[in-house]
């Protein structure tokens, strides 16, 4: 967790801001430190794929604070910073975590992430329908059309969206998008 100090500073400076963090979440000690620092949710990615029982244990130890990050290419789970694509279907893995108490799944279509080509609504809906765990869409969100497309499918279990490059490139106004989603 190389950004631990910065994350702690952000959490302390903005105590009402809900914060989730992922990357390098490999132990209960790391999760506990982040939660004590004011982070609300930790995202377990590669370790969730390689050691799913870790998610089960962390959900018991830190109920209400665990999110699973599933990154996929053509529906198959990718790990280790997207360097490895497995033979495991992302939707099958989502089902595996259904009874564990996972708060949500961050689902990233890695073929679209950062490409400014639009979100893969169909794959996100398929992920949301695969289990009862709410899904946060990630990867490819470019503009309000993507937000509208996701909101139109929210009833399937899509509860949020993550965007980055669209904000930096100025193709998505976060305030406008949030206001639209709030109505």
PDB file of C-alpha atoms in Angstrom, residues 52 55-56 59 68 70 90-105 127-134:
ATOM      1  CA  UNK A  52     -11.426 -16.577  -2.707  1.00  0.00           C
ATOM      2  CA  UNK A  55     -12.670 -12.644   0.824  1.00  0.00           C
ATOM      3  CA  UNK A  56     -14.882 -14.905   2.941  1.00  0.00           C
ATOM      4  CA  UNK A  59     -16.090 -10.213   5.131  1.00  0.00           C
ATOM      5  CA  UNK A  68     -14.428  -7.332  -4.741  1.00  0.00           C
ATOM      6  CA  UNK A  70     -13.305  -8.153 -10.914  1.00  0.00           C
ATOM      7  CA  UNK A  90     -16.168 -13.181 -14.092  1.00  0.00           C
ATOM      8  CA  UNK A  91     -19.869 -13.935 -13.613  1.00  0.00           C
ATOM      9  CA  UNK A  92     -19.067 -17.353 -12.100  1.00  0.00           C
ATOM     10  CA  UNK A  93     -16.679 -15.772  -9.627  1.00  0.00           C
ATOM     11  CA  UNK A  94     -19.306 -13.192  -8.656  1.00  0.00           C
ATOM     12  CA  UNK A  95     -21.670 -16.047  -7.776  1.00  0.00           C
ATOM     13  CA  UNK A  96     -18.936 -17.547  -5.597  1.00  0.00           C
ATOM     14  CA  UNK A  97     -18.926 -14.425  -3.377  1.00  0.00           C
ATOM     15  CA  UNK A  98     -22.693 -14.053  -3.111  1.00  0.00           C
ATOM     16  CA  UNK A  99     -23.058 -15.557   0.367  1.00  0.00           C
ATOM     17  CA  UNK A 100     -19.933 -13.910   1.818  1.00  0.00           C
ATOM     18  CA  UNK A 101     -21.354 -10.464   2.545  1.00  0.00           C
ATOM     19  CA  UNK A 102     -19.450  -8.569  -0.143  1.00  0.00           C
ATOM     20  CA  UNK A 103     -20.795  -5.000  -0.312  1.00  0.00           C
ATOM     21  CA  UNK A 104     -20.394  -4.667  -4.069  1.00  0.00           C
ATOM     22  CA  UNK A 105     -18.369  -5.706  -7.075  1.00  0.00           C
ATOM     23  CA  UNK A 127     -22.385  -9.194 -14.125  1.00  0.00           C
ATOM     24  CA  UNK A 128     -25.206  -7.563 -12.138  1.00  0.00           C
ATOM     25  CA  UNK A 129     -27.635 -10.323 -13.083  1.00  0.00           C
ATOM     26  CA  UNK A 130     -25.156 -13.079 -12.176  1.00  0.00           C
ATOM     27  CA  UNK A 131     -25.581 -12.520  -8.437  1.00  0.00           C
ATOM     28  CA  UNK A 132     -27.398 -10.406  -5.886  1.00  0.00           C
ATOM     29  CA  UNK A 133     -24.268  -8.327  -5.210  1.00  0.00           C
ATOM     30  CA  UNK A 134     -24.608  -4.705  -6.411  1.00  0.00           C
TER      31      UNK A 134
END
